[in-house]
Short mmCIF file of C-alpha atoms and ligand atoms in Angstrom, two decimals:
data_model
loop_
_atom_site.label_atom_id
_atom_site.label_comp_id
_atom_site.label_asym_id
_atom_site.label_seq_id
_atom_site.Cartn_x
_atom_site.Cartn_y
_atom_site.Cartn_z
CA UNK J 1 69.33 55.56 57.57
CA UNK J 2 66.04 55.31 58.99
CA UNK J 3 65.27 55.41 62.42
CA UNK J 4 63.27 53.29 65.13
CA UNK J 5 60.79 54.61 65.78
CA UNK J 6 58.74 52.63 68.87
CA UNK J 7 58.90 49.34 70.36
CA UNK J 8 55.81 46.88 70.31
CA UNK J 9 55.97 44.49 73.42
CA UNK J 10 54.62 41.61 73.19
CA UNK J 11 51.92 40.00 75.79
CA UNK J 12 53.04 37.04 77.56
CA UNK J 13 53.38 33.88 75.62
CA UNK J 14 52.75 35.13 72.44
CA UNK J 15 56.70 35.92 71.18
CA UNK J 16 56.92 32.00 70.20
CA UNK J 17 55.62 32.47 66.24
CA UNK J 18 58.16 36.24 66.52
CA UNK J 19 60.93 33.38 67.79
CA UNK J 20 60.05 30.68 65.07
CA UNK J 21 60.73 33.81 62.51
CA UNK J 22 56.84 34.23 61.34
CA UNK J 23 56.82 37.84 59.50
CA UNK J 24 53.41 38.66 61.21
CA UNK J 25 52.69 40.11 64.51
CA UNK J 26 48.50 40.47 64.77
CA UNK J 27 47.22 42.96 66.66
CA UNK J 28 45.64 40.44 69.61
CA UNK J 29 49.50 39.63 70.59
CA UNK J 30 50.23 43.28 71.32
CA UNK J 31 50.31 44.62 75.05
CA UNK J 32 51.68 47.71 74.19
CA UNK J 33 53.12 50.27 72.24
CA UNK J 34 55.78 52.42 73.44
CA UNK J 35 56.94 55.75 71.52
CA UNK J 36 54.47 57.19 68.79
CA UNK J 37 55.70 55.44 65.59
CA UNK J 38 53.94 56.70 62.41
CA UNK J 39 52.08 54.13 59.64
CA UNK J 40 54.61 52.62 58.43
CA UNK J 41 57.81 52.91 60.32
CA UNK J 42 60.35 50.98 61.95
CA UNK J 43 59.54 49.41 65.29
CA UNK J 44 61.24 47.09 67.21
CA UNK J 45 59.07 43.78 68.26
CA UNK J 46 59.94 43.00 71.93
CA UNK J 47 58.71 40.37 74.22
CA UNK J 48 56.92 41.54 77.63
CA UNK J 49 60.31 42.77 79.71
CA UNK J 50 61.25 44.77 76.60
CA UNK J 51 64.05 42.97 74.95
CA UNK J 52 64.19 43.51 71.71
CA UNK J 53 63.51 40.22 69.26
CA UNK J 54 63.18 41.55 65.73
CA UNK J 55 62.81 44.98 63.59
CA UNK J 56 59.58 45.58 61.46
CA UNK J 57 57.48 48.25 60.23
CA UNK J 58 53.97 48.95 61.75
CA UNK J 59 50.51 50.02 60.32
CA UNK J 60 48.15 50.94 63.11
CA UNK J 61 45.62 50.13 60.41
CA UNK J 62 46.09 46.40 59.68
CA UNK J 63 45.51 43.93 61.45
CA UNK J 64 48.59 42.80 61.18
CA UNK J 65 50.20 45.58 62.62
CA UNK J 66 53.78 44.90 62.08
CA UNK J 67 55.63 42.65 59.34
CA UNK J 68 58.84 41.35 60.18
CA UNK J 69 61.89 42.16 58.46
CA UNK J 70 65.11 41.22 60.10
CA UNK J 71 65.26 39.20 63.53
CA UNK J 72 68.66 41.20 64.43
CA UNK J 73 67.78 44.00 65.79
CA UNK J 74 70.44 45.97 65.49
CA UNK J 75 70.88 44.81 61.73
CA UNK J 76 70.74 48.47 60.47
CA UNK J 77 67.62 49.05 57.44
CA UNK J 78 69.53 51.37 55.55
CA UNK J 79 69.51 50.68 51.57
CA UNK J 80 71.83 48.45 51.71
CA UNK J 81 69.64 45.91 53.67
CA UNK J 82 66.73 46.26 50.99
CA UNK J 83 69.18 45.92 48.37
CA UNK J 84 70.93 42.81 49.55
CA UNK J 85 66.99 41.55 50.07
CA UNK J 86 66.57 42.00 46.52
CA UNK J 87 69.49 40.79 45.28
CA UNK J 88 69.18 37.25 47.11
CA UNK J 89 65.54 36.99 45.69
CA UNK J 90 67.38 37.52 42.18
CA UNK J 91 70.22 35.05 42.58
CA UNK J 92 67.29 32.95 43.75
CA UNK J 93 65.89 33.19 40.32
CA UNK J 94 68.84 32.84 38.19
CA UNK J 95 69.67 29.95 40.04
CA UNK J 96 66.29 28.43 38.51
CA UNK J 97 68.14 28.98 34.98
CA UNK J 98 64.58 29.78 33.37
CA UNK J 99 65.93 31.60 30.63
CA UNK J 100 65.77 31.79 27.47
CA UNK J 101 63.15 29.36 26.74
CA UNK J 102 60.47 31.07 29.94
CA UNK J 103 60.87 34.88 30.03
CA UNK J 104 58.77 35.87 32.63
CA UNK J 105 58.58 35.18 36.39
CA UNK J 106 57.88 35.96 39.43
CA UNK J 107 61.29 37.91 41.02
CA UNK J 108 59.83 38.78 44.47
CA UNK J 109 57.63 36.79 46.17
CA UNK J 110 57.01 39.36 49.34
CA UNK J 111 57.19 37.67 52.55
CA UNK J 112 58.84 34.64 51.10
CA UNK J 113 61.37 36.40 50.05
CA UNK J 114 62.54 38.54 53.23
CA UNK J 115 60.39 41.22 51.31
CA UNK J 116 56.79 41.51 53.16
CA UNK J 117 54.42 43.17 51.05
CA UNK J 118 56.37 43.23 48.10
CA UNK J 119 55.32 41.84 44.81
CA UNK J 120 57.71 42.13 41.65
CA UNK J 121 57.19 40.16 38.53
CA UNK J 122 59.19 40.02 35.50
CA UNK J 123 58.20 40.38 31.98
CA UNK J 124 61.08 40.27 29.76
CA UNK J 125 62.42 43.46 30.02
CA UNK J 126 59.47 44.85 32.13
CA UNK J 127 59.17 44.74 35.64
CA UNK J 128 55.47 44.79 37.25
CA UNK J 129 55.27 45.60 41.07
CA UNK J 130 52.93 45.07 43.46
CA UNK J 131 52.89 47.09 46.59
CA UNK J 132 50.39 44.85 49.05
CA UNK J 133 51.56 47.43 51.96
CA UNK J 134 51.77 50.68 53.45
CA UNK J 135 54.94 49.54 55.18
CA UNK J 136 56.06 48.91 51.05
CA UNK J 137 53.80 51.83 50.05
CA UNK J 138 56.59 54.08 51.77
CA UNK J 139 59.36 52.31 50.61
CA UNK J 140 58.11 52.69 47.12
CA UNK J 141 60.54 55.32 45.40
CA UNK J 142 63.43 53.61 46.99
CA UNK J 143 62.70 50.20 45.92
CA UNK J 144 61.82 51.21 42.49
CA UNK J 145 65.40 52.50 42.27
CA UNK J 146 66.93 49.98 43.88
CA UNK J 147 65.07 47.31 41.23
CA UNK J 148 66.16 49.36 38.56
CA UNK J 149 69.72 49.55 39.31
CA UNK J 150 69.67 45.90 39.99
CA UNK J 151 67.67 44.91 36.92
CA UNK J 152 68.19 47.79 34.27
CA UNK J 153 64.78 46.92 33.38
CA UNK J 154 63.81 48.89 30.17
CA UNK J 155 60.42 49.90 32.52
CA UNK J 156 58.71 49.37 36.06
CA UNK J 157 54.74 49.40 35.99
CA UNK J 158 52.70 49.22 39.18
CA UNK J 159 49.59 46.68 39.54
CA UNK J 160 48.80 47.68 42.75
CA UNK J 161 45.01 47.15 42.27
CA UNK J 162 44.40 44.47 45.05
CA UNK J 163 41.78 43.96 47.74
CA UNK J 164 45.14 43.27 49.84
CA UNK J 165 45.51 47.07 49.51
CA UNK J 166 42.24 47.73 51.43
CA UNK J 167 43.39 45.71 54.53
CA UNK J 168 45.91 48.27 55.09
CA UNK J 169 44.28 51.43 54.37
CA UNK J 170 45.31 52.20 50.69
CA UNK J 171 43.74 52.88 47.52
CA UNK J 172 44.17 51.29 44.21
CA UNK J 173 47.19 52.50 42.37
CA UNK J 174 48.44 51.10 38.93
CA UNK J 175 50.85 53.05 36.31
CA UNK J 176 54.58 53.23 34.92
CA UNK J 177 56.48 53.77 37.64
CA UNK J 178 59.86 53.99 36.02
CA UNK J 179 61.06 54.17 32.29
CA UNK J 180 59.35 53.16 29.34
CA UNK J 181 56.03 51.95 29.06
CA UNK J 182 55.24 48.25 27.62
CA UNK J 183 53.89 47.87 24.33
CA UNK J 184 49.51 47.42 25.39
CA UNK J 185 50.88 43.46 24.33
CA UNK J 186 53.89 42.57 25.73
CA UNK J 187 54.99 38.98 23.63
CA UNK J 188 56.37 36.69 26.60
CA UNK J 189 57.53 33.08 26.36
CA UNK J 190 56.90 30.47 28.78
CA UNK J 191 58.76 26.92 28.14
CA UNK J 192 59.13 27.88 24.50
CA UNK J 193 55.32 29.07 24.11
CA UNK J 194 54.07 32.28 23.29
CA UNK J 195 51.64 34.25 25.17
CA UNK J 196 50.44 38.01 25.00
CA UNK J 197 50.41 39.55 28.28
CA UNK J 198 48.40 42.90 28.79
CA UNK J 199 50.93 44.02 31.50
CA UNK J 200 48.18 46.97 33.15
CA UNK J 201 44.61 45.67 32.05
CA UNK J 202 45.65 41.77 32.44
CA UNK J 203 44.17 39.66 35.68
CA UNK J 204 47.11 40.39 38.95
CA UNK J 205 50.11 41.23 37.04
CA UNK J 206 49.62 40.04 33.73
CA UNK J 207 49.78 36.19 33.88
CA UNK J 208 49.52 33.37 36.21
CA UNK J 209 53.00 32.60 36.35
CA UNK J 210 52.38 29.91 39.54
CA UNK J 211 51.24 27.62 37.23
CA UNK J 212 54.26 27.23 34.80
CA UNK J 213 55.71 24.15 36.01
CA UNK J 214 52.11 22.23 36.57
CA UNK J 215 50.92 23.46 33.04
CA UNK J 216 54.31 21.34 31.25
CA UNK J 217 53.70 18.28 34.05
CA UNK J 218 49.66 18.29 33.01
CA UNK J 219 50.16 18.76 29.33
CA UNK J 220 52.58 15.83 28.56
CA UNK J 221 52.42 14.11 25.27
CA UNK J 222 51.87 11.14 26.73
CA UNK J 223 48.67 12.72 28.78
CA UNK J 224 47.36 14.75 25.90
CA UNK J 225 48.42 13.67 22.53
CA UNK J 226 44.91 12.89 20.37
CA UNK J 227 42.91 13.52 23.13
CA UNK J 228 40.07 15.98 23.93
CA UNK J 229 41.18 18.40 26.53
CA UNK J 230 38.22 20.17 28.49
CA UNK J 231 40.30 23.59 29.75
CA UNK J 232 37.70 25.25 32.24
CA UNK J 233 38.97 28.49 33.92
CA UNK J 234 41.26 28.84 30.51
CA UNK J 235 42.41 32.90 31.10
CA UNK J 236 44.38 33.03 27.87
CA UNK J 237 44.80 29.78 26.85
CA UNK J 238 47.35 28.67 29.45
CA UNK J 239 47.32 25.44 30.27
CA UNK J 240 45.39 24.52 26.62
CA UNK J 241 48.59 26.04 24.40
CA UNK J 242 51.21 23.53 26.11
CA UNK J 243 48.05 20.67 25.32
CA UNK J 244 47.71 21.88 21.88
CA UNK J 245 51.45 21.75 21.87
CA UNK J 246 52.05 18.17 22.48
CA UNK J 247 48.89 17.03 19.66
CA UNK J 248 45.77 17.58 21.81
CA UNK J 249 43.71 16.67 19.06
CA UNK J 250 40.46 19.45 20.84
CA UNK J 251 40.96 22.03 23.05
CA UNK J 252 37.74 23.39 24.76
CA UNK J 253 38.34 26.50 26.55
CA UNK J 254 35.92 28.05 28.88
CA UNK J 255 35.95 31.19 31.09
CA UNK J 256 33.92 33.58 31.99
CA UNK J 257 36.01 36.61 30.15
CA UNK J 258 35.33 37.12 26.66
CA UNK J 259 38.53 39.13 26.64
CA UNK J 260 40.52 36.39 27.94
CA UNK J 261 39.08 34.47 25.61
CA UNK J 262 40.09 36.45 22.77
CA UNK J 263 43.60 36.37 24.13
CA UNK J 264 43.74 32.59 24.13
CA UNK J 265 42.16 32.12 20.63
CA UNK J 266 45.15 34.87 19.76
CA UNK J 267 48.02 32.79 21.67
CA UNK J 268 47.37 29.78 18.87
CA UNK J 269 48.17 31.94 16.43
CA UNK J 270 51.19 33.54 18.13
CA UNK J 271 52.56 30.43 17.99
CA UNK J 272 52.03 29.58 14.91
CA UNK J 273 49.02 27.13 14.81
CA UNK J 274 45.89 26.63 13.32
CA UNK J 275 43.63 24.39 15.32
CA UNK J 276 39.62 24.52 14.05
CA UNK J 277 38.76 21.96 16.23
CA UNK J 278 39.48 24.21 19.27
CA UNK J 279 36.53 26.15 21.20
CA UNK J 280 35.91 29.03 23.29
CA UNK J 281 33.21 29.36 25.29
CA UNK J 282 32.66 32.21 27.52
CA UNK J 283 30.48 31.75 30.40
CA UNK J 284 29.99 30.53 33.61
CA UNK J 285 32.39 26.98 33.90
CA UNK J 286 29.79 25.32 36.84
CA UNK J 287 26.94 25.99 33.76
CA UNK J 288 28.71 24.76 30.85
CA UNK J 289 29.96 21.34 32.82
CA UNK J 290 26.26 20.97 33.94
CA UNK J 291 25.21 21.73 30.07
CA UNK J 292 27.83 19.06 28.85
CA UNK J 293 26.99 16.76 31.80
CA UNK J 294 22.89 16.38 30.60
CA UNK J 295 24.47 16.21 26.81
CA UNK J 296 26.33 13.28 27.90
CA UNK J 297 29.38 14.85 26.38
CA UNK J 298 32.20 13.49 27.60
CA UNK J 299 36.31 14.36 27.61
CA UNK J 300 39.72 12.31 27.75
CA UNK J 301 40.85 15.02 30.30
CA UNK J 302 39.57 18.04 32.26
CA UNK J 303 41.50 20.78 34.03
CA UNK J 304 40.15 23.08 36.80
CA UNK J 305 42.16 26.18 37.55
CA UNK J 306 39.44 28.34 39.17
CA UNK J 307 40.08 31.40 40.79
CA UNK J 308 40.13 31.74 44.89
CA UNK J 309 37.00 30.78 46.63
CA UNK J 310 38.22 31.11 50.08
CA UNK J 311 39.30 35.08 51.03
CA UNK J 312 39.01 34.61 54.83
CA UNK J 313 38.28 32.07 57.18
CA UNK J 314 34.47 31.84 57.44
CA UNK J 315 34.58 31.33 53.05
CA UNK J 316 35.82 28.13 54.21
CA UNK J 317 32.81 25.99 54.05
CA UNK J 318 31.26 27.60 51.25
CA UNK J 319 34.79 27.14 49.54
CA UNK J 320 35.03 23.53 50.00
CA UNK J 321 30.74 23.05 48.45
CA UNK J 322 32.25 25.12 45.89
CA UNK J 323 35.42 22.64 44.88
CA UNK J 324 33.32 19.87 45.31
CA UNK J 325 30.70 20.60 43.10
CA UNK J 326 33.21 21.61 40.40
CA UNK J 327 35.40 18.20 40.70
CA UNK J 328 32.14 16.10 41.02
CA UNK J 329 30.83 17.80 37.43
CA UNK J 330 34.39 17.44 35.92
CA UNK J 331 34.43 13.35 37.57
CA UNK J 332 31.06 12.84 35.49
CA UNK J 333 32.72 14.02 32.20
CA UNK J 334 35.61 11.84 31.88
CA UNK J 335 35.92 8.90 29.95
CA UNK J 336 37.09 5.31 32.00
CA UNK J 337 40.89 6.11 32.15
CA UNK J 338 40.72 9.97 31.59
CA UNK J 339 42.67 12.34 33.56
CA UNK J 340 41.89 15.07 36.05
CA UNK J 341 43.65 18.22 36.34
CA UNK J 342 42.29 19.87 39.33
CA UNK J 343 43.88 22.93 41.34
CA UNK J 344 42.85 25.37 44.46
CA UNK J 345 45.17 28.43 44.65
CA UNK J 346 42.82 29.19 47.92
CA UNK J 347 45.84 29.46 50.66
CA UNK J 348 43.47 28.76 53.62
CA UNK J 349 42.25 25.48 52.23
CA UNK J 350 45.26 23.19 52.88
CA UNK J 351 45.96 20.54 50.25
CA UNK J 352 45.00 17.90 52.69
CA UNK J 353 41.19 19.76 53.31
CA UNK J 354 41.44 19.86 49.24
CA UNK J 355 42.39 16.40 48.85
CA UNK J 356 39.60 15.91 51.31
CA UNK J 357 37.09 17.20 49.08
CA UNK J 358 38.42 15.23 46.11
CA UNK J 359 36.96 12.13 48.10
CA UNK J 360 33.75 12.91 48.59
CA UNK J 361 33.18 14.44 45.22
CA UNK J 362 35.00 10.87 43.53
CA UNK J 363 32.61 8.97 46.11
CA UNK J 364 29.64 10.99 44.96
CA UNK J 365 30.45 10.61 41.50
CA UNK J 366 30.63 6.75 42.03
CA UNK J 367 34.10 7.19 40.18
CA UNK J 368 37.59 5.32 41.49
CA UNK J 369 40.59 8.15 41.05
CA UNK J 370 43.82 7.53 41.64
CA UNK J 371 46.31 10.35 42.38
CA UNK J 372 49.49 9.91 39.53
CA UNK J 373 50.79 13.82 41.43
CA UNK J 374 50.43 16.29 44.06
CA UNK J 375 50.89 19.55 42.40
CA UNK J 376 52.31 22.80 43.79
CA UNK J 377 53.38 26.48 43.09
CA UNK J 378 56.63 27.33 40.68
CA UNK J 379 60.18 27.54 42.37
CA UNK J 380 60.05 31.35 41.69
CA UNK J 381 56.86 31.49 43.99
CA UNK J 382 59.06 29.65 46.98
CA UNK J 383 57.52 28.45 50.16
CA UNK J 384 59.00 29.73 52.83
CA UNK J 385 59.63 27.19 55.78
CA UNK J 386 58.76 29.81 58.59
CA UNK J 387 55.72 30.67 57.20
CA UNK J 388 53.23 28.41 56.28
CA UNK J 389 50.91 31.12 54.52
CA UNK J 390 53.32 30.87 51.43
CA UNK J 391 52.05 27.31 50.21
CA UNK J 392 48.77 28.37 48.52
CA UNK J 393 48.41 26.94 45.30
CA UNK J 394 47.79 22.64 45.49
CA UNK J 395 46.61 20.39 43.00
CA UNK J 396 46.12 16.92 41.41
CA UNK J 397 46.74 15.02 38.77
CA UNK J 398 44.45 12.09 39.15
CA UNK J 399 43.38 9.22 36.88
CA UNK J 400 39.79 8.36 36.77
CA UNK J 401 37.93 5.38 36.09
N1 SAH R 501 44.30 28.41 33.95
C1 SAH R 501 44.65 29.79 33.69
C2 SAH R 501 44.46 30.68 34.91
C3 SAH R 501 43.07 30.66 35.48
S1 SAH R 501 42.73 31.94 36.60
C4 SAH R 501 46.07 29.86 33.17
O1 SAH R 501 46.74 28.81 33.08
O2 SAH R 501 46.53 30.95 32.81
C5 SAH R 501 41.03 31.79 36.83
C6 SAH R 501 40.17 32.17 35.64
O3 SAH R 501 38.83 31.84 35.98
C7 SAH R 501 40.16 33.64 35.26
O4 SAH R 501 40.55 33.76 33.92
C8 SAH R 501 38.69 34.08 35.44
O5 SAH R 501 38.27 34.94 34.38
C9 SAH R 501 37.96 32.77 35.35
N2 SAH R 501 36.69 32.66 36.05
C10 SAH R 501 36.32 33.16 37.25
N3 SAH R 501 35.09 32.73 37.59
C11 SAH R 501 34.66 31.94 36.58
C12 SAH R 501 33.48 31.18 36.34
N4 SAH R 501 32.49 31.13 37.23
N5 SAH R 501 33.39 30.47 35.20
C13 SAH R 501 34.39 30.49 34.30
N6 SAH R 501 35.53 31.18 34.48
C14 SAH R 501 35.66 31.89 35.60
#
């Protein structure tokens, strides 16, 4: 069993967010540090006479210098504790009943799940894992064990190729981690659809899973069926293959990877279709919507998915200029009565700041839009109540006129 090694106290007034059971303790609420823990051990988090609140493990290197993981501290962290961890997060997902028709998901969402720092998503029979920490980084062999007796997965790769990683002091690291490699195209089904996911070249793990849920809501029949469907921000087809399933009569795809591209022009045929009326155009999606914009081109519906535009605080502004420039483009291509798919998986621009920037790019636009959904993350990509940080991906489904 592993030891404790120190005890963080607290400064004055700042054990509230350890109380309210917030895995983060930032370096500006620390007034000391008692023993000589080592990256990446256990400490206990104590407020300012020493009582001990919760158990976590430090990195002297990270701003956040200790995550949370159990607010008993004298809950033991043997195995058994990061086994039971992992077991809840999977009961969590069977409980979703995905399968059969949606074979991959996300089976640890790190903090969210009582897990800080630790990715793990599935793809059928392969598990991908992201290790976001040092705290995880030394827990690695273990919890690749653990997963594997809990899973019998038939392998374990590692995508731990983040800019998270550099936070905390660690390098890029990405390989099989445990049993057999993937095929270099792993065949996955989402909601009945096929996609090919490159499990170690793909973008984060492979797929954007988050969007699951939003890409069946979105893609109704009703929505798409004979209609033109602009898909900017495509990745492999995504959100275009569940249109195209339910008689999108044109697809356009744009994003800037040629690769992806290729993938998505692929997916139609892994699912059986032939669809010449589709398109895919690589480049930059703010220069094609401008292009189509001066042709006068215009679309029954148009879905942003863009990637994050806000990594820390001070992207904020630029962010939000960024988001509204997009949604006041995509406003001027829609028909009277067309629909708007728009999304920001930027966590530090709340869905009310988004929704903000909605306005002003519909009152710009001299458009009237009226919101039919807020949109949010998949159930396997929970929210957890206690912390906040969890919520990142919002979106709307608006009608335009
Ligand atoms: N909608 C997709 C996921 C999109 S992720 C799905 O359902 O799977 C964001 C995508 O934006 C990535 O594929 C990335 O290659 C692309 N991208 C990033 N910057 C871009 C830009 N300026 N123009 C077009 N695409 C861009």
């Amino acid at each position: 069993m592993e030891t404790i090694n120190g005890r963080i106290l607290l400064k004055p007034g700042r054990e509230k967010p350890v109380l309210n059971r917030h895995p983060w303790v930032f370096s500006g609420a620390i007034a000391a540090i008692e023993g000589s823990p080592e990256p990446g051990d256990l400490v206990h988090v104590a407020n300012r006479r020493g009582a001990p609140l919760a158990t976590a493990y430090y990195n002297p290197h990270s701003q956040i210098r200790a995550r949370l993981l159990s607010w008993n501290p004298n809950e033991p962290l043997d195995t058994t504790f990061w086994r039971t961890r992992l077991a809840r997060a999977m009961t969590a997902r069977q409980l979703l009943a995905l399968a059969p028709h949606t074979t991959a998901y996300r089976l640890v969402f790190a903090e969210a799940d009582g897990l800080p720092g630790l990715v793990v998503d599935r793809y059928g029979r392969t598990l991908v894992m992201q290790c976001l920490t040092l705290g995880i980084e030394r827990r690695k062999t273990m919890l690749v064990e653990l997963l594997a007796e809990l899973t019998q997965p038939a392998g374990i790769l590692e995508r731990s190729d983040t800019d998270a990683r550099k936070k905390e002091g660690l390098a890029p690291a990405t390989g099989l981690l445990w049993g057999a490699a993937p095929p270099s195209e792993l065949d996955i089904s989402e909601n009945g659809y096929h996609f090919g996911v490159q499990l170690l070249s793909g973008h984060k793990t492979g797929f954007y899973l988050d969007q699951r849920d939003n890409r069946a809501t979105v893609c109704q029949p009703q929505f798409v069926a004979g209609k033109s469907v602009l898909n900017a921000f495509a990745y492999t087809g995504g959100f275009g293959i569940y249109a195209a399933a339910h008689g999108a009569a044109a697809v356009t795809h744009i994003d800037s990877s040629a690769e992806a591209l290729e993938q998505a022009e692929k997916n139609v045929t892994l699912n059986g279709w032939t669809r010449p009326s589709d398109e895919y155009i690589a480049g930059d999606a703010f220069a094609v919507l401008r292009a189509y914009r001066d042709e006068k081109r215009l679309f029954d519906m148009v879905i942003l998915d863009p990637p994050k535009f806000a990594h820390s605080q001070r992207d904020i502004e630029r962010a939000c200029r960024g988001y509204k420039d997009l949604n006041w483009l995509a406003l001027r291509l829609l028909k009277p009565g067309g629909l708007l798919a728009t999304f920001s998986c930027s966590g530090l621009i709340s869905a009310d700041l988004f929704q903000k920037v909605l306005f002003s790019a519909a009152v710009d636009a001299h458009r009237d839009v009226q919101i039919l959904q807020h949109l949010g993350q998949a159930p396997d990509h929970p929210i957890l109540l206690t912390y906040p940080e969890s919520a990142y991906l919002k979106g709307v489904l608006g009608r335009v006129w």
